[in-house]
Coordinates of C-alpha atoms in Angstrom, one line a residue:
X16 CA 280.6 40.6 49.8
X17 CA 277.0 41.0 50.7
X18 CA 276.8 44.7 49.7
X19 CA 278.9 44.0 46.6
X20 CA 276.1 42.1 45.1
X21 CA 273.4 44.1 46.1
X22 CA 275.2 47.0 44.1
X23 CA 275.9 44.9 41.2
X24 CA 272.3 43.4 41.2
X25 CA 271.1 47.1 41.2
X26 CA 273.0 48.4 38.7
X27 CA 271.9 45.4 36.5
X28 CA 268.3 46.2 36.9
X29 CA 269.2 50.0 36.0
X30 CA 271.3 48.7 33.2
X31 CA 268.4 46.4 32.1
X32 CA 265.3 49.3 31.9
X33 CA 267.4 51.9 30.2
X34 CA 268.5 49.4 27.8
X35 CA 264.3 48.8 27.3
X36 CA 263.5 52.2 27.8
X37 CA 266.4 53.3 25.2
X38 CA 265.3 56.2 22.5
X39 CA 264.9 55.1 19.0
X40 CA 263.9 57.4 16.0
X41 CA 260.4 58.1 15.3
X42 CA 258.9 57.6 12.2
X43 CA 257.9 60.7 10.1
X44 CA 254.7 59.3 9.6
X45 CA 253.8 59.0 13.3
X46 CA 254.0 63.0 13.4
X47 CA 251.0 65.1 13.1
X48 CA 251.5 67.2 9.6
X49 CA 248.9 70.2 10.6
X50 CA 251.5 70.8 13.7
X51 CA 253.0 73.4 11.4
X52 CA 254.8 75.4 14.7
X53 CA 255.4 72.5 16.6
X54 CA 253.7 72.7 20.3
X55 CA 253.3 76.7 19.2
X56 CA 250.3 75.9 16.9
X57 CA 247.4 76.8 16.5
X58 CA 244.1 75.4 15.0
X59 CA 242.2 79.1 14.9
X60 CA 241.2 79.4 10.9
X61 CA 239.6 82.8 11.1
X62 CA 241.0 86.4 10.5
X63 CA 242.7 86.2 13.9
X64 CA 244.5 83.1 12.6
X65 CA 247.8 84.8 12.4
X66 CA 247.1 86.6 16.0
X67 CA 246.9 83.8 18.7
X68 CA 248.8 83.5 21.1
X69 CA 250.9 80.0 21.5
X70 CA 248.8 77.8 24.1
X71 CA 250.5 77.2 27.6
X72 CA 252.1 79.8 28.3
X73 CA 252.2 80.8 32.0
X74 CA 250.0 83.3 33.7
X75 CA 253.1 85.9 33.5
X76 CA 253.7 85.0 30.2
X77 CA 250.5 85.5 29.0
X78 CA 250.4 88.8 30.5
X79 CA 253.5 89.5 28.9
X80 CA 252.5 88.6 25.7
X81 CA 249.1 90.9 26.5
X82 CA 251.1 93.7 27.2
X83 CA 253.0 93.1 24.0
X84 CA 249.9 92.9 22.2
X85 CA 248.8 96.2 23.4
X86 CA 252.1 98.1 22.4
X87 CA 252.3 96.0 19.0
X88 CA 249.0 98.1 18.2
X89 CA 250.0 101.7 20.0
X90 CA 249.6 104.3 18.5
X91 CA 252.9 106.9 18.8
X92 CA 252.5 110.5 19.0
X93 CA 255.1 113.6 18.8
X94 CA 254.7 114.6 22.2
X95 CA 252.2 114.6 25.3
X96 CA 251.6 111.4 25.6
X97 CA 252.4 109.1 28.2
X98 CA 255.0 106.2 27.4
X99 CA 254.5 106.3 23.6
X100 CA 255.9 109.9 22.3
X101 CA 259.1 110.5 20.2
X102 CA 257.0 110.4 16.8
X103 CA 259.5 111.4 13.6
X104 CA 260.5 113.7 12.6
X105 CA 259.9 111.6 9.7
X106 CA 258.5 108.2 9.7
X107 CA 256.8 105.7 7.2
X108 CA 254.0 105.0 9.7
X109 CA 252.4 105.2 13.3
X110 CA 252.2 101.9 14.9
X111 CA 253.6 98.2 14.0
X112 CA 249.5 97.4 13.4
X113 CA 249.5 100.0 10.5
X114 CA 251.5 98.0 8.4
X115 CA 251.2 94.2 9.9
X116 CA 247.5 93.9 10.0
X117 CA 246.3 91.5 12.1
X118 CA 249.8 90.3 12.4
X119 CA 249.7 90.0 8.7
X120 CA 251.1 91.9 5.6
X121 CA 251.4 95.1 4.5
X122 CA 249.5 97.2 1.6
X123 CA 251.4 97.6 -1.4
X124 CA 251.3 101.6 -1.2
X125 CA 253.6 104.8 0.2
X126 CA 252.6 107.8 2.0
X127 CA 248.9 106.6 3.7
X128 CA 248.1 106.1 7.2
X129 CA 247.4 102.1 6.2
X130 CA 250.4 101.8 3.7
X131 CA 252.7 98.6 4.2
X132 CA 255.4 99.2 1.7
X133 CA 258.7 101.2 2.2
X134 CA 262.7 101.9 0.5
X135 CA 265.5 101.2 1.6
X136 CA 268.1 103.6 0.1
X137 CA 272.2 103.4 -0.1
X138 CA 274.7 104.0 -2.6
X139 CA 277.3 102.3 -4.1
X140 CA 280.0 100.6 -1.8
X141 CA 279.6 98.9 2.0
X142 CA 280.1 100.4 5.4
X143 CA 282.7 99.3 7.7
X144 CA 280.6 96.1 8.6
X145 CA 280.2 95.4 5.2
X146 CA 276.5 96.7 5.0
X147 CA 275.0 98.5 2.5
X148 CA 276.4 102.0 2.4
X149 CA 274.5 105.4 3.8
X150 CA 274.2 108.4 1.5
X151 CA 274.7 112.0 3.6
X152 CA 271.5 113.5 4.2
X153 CA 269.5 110.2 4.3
X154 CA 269.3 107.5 7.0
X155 CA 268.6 103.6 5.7
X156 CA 265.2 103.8 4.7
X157 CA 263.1 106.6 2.8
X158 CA 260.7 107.8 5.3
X159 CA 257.9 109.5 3.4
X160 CA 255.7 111.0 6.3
X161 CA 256.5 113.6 9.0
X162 CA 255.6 115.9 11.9
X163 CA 254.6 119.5 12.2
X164 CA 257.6 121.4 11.1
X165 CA 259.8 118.8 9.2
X166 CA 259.4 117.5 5.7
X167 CA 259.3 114.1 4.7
X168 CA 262.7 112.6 3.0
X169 CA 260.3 111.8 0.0
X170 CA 257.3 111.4 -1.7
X171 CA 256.7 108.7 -4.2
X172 CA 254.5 108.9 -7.5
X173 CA 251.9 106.0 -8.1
X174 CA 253.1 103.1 -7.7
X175 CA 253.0 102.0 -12.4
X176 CA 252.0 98.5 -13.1
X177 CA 252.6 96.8 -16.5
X178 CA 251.0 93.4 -18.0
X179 CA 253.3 90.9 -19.2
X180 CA 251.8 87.7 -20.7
X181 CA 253.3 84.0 -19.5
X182 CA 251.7 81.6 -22.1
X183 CA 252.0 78.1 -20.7
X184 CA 252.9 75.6 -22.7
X185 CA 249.5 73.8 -23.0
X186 CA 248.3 77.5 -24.1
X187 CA 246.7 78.7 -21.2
X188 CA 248.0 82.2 -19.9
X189 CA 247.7 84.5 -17.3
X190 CA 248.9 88.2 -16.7
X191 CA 252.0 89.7 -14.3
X192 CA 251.9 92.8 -13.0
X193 CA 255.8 94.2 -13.2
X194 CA 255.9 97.2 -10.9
X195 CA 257.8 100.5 -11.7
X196 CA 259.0 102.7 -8.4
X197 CA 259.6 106.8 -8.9
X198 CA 260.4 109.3 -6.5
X199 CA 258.0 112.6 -7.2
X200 CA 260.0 114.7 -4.7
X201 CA 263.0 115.0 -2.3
X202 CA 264.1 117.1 1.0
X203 CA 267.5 117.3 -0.6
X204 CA 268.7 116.3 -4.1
X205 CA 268.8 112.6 -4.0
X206 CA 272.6 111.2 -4.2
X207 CA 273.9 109.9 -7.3
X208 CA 274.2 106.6 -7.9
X209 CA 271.3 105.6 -5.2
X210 CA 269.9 102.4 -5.1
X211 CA 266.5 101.8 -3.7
X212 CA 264.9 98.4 -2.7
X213 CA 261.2 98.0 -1.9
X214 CA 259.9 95.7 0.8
X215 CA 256.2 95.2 2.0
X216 CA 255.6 94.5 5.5
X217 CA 255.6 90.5 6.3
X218 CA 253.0 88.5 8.5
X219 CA 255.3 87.8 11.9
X220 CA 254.1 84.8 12.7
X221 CA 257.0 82.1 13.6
X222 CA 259.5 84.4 14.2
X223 CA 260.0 83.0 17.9
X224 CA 260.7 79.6 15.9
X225 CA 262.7 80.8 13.0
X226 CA 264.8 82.6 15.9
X227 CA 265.6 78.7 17.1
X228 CA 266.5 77.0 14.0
X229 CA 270.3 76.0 14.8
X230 CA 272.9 78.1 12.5
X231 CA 274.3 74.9 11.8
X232 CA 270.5 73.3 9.9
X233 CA 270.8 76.8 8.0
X234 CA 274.7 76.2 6.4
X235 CA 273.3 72.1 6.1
X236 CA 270.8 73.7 3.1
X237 CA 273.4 75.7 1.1
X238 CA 275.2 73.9 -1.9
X239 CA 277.5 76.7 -3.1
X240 CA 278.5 74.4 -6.0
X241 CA 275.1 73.1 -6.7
X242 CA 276.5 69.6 -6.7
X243 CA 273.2 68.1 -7.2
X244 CA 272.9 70.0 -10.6
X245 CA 269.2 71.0 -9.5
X246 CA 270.2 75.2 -10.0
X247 CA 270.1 75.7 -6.6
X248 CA 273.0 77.2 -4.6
X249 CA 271.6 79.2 -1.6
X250 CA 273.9 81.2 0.8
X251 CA 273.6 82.6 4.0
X252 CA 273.6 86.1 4.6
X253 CA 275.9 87.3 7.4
X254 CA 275.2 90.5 8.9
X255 CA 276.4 92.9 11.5
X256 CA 274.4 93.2 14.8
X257 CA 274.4 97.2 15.9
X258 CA 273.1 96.2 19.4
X259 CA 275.8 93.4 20.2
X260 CA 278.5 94.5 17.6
X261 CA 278.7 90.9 16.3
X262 CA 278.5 89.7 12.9
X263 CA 275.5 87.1 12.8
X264 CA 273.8 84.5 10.7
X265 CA 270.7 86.7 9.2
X266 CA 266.9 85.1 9.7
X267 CA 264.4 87.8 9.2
X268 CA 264.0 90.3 6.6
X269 CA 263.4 90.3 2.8
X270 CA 266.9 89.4 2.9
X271 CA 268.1 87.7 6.1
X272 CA 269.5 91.2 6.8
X273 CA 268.7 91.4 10.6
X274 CA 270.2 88.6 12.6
X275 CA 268.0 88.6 16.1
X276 CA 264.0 89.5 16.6
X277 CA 265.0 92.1 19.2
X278 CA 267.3 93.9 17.0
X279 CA 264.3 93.5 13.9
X280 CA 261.6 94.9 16.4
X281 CA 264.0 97.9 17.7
X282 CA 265.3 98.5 14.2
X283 CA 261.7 98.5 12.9
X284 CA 260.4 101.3 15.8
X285 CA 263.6 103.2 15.2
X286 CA 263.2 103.5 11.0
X287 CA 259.4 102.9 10.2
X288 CA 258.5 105.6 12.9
X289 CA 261.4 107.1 14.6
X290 CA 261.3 105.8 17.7
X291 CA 264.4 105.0 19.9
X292 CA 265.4 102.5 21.9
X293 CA 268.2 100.7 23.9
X294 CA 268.4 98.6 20.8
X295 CA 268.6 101.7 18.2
X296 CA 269.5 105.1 20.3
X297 CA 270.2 106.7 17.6
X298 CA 267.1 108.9 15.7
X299 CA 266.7 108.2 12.0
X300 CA 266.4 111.5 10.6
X301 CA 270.1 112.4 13.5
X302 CA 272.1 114.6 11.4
X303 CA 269.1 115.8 9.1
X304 CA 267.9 119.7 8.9
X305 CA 264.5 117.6 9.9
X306 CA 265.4 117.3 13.4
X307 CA 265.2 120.8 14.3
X308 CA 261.1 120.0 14.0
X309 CA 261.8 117.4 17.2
X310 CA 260.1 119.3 20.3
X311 CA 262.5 117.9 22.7
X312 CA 265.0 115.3 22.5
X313 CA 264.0 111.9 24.4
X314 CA 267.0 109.5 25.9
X315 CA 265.0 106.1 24.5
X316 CA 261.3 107.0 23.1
X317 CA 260.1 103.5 23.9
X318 CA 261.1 102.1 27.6
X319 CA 262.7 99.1 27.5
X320 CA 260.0 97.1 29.0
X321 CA 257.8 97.8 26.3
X322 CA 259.9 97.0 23.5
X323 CA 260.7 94.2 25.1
X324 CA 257.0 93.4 25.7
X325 CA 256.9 93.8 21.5
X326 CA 259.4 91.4 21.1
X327 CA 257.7 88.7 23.4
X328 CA 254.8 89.1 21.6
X329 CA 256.2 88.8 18.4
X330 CA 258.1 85.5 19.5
X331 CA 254.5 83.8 21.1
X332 CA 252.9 84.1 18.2
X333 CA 251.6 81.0 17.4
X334 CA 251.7 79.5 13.7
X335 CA 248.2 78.3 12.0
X336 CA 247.7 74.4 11.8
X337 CA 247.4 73.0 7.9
X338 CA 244.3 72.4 6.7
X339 CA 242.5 69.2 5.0
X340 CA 245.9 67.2 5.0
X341 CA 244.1 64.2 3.7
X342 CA 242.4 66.2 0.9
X343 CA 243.6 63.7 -2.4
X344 CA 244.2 67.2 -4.5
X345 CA 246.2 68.5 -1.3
X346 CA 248.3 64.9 -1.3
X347 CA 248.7 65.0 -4.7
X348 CA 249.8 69.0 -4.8
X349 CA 252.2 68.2 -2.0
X350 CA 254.2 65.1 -3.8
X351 CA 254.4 67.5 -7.1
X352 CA 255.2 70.5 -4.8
X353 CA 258.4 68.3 -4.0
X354 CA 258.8 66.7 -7.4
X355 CA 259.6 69.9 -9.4
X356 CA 261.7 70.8 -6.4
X357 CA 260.1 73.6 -5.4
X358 CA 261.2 71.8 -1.7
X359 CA 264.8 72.4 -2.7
X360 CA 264.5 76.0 -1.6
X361 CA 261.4 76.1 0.6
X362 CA 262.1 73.5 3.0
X363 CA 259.3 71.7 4.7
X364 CA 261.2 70.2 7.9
X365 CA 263.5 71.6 10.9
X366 CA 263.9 71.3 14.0
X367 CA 264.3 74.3 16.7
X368 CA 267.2 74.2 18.9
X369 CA 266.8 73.7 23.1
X370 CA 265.4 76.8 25.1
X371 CA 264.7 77.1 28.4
X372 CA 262.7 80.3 28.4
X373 CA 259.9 79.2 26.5
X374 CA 258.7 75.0 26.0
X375 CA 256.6 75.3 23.7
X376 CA 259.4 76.9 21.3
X377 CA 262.5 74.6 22.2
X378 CA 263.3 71.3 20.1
X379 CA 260.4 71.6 18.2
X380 CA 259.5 69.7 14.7
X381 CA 258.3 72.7 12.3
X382 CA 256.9 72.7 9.2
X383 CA 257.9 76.7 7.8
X384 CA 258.7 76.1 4.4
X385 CA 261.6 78.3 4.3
X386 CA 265.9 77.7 4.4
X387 CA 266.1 81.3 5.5
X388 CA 268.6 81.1 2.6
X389 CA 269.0 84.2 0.0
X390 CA 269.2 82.5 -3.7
X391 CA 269.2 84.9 -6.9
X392 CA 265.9 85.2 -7.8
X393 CA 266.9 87.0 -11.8
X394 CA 266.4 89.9 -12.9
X395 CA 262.6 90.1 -13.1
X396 CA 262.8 90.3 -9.0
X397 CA 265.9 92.4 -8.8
X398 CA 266.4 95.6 -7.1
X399 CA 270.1 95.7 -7.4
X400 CA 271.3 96.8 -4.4
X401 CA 273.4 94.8 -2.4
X402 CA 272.5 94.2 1.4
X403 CA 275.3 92.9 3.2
X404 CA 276.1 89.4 1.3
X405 CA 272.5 89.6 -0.4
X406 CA 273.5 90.4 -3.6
X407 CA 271.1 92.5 -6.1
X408 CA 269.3 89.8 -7.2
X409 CA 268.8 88.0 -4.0
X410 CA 266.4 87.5 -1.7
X411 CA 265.4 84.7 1.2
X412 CA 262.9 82.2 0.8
X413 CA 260.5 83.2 2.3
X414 CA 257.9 81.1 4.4
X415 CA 255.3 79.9 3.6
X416 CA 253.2 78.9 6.6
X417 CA 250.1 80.7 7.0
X418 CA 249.8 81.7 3.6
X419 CA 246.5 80.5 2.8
X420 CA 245.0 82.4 5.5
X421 CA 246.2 85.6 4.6
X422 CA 243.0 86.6 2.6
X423 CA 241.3 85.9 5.7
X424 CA 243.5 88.2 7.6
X425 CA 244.4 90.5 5.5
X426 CA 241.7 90.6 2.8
X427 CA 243.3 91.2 -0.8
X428 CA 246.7 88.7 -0.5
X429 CA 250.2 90.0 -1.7
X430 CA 253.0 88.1 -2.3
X431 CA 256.7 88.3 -2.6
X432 CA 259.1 91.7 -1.7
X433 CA 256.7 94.6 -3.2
X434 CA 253.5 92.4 -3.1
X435 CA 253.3 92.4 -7.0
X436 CA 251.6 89.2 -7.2
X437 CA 248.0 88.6 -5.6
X438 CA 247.8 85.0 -6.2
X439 CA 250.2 82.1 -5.4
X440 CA 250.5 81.5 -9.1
X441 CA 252.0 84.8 -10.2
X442 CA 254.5 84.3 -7.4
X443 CA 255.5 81.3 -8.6
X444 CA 255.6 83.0 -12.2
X445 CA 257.7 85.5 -10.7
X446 CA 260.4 83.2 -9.7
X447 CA 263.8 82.8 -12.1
X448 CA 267.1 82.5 -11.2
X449 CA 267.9 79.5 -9.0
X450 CA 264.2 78.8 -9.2
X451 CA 264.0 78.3 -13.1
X452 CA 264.3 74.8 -13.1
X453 CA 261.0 74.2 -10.7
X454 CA 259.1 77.1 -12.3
X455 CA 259.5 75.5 -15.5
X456 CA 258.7 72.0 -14.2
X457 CA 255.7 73.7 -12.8
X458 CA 254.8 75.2 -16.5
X459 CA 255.0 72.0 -17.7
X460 CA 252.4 71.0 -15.8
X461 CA 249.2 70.4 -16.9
X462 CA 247.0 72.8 -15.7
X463 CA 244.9 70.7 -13.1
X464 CA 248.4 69.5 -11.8
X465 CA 249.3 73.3 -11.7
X466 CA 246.1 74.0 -9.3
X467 CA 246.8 71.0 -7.0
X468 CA 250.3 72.6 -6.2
X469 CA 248.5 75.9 -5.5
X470 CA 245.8 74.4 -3.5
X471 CA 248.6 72.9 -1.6
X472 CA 250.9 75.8 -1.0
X473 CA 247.0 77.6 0.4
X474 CA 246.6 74.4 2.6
X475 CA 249.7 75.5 4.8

């Protein structure tokens, strides 16, 4: 009897501090709002802002991510060169830093050693995964340089710009620049029907926490019905993994096309410079006349250690705090940010899933602005080609943290799929579609109103 109370007297007192030790739900404002990335944030403001390095992470790790660093800047070569040959035949550009500088965006031009912008290419129909469909004598993507001995796939005129006039309706205007793409000259005739699709280089910052947001917070966003009668429908593009021959949930991409941040790293080598992998065996140009300009045929052109090296430092990237939260203009920007709804689409809030690997990217509170969502965007944005459920006129939200750095980083800012819009303004111009309702709540703004939305969206 003696040792039955002593166990029921402890397994009161057990009963009794979990009950005052029991988890309750924390208040949103007891949260720190410049922890944009969680625990994987950093407070750096200068042009390296989008290049740190998440804090914590172990000695290996570190080293790792150091490693990364130094083959995320590597230059690739045809041939001699130790560990980073297999060059072309054609290619769009030499290294990953070429077109992310500093971790950042591209340039909005084709065919120069710091060009940022490239086309993708496919005719009507879909592949047998429901992808975008392959024309003979072309790969995915136009590459427009080369190596001794092969030609490129193309070459592309200037890029044409045209002013159109938004008047707002207080009478203030401003001018978009509409973009118009043209092919100067081909390897082969192009295929009929082709579709081409322009998309500038991205910063890569948060991809290690976009690559943790559950698929099930991702479907929560879409409202295929728009029940809420806000214009906003959203849908998740699913895509077909080459490397583990699954169809996935897409994240990255201009439009959620690539599922995982290994397959977007190896798919990027492979197509932007012709490099294979374990990921992507398979050359770009295989098949093409241009790959009898290949000096000798490599198994995998990058090891797998350092793509993988790539893709951890892609992933421990860390994301740049907010700036002046308490700024009145700021506060003010960010309630009318969410009261034309521009929130509906770029969602402030998630939270990453569990991961053991890394702590300071598992169950995190993040701030990204995005629902990695595809939502038709209207014609003004269109490219018309069709990438897996992305339909012509789609494209996903993209986010929005560490935007207002980017003139820091990157000098000149470009915005949106072709970087047609320099400032946060014409961006927000730009958008139609399931966006009309909050671009025209944002017109209707007067224009101090108007600025304190923009100074917000720079604050993140």
């Amino acid at each position: 009897m003696r040792k039955f109370y002593i166990i029921f007297g402890l397994a009161l007192l057990v009963g009794t501090f979990s009950m005052c030790n029991k988890a309750g739900v924390f208040p949103d404002d007891g949260y720190d709002s410049r922890l944009s990335g969680g625990s994987a944030t950093t407070f750096d403001e200068t042009s390296h802002a989008l290049s740190s390095a998440i804090d914590g992470l172990s000695e290996r790790d570190a080293r790792v991510h150091d490693l990364g660093d130094a083959t995320f800047s590597q230059t690739f070569v045809v041939d001699s060169r130790p560990n980073f040959t297999g060059l072309g035949p054609v290619f769009n550009n030499v290294s990953c830093i070429s077109c992310h500088r500093h971790d950042g965006e591209g340039i909005p031009t084709m065919g120069f050693s710091n060009s940022g912008m490239l086309f993708r290419i496919s005719i009507p129909g879909s592949d047998a995964h429901g992808g975008p469909l392959t024309p003979d004598g072309f790969g995915g993507q136009l590459q427009d340089q080369h190596i001794f001995g092969a030609a490129p796939e193309v070459t592309f005129n200037p890029i044409v710009y045209d002013n159109v006039t938004v008047t707002y309706p207080d009478g203030n205007t401003t001018t978009l620049k509409k973009p118009t793409y043209s092919i100067a000259s081909s390897y082969i005739p192009m295929p009929a029907g082709y579709m081409l699709s322009p998309r500038l280089a991205p910063p890569v910052v948060g991809m290690g926490l976009l690559e943790l947001v559950p698929e099930q917070t991702i479907l929560s966003f879409q409202d295929p019905n728009d029940a809420n009668n806000d214009g906003i429908r959203g849908k998740a593009n699913y895509v077909y993994d080459a490397y583990t021959h699954q169809t996935l949930i897409g994240r990255f991409g201009w439009k959620a096309n690539t599922a995982t941040l290994l397959t977007q790293v190896a798919t990027a080598y492979q197509q932007d410079m012709g490099i294979t992998s374990y990921v992507q065996p398979v050359e770009s140009a295989f098949g093409q006349t241009q790959m009898n300009a290949v000096p000798k045929e490599l198994p995998m052109e990058i090891v797998d250690s350092l793509l993988n090296y790539t893709v951890f430092y892609v992933k421990t990237l860390a994301v740049p705090a907010r700036r002046n939260v308490t700024d009145d203009d700021i506060k003010r920007g960010e309630y009318l940010f969410n009261q034309v709804n521009c929130s509906g689409c770029h969602r402030p809030t998630m939270q990453t899933e569990i991961n053991q690997s890394l702590a300071q990217l598992s169950n995190q509170r993040i701030h990204p602005y995005t629902d990695l969502l595809v939502h038709d965007m209207g014609p003004g944005l269109a490219d018309n080609r069709p990438d897996f459920l992305a339909g012509g006129q789609d494209w996903r939200t993209a986010p929005l943290w560490g935007v207002g750095l980017l003139d820091k980083a990157n000098g000149i800012p470009y915005f949106l799929h072709d970087g047609r819009a320099t400032t946060i303004e014409e961006a927000i111009l730009w958008h139609d579609g399931e966006a009309k309702q909050s671009r025209d709540q944002f017109m209707q703004l007067n224009k101090d109103d108007r600025n304190r939305i923009i100074k917000f969206v720079e604050s993140l």
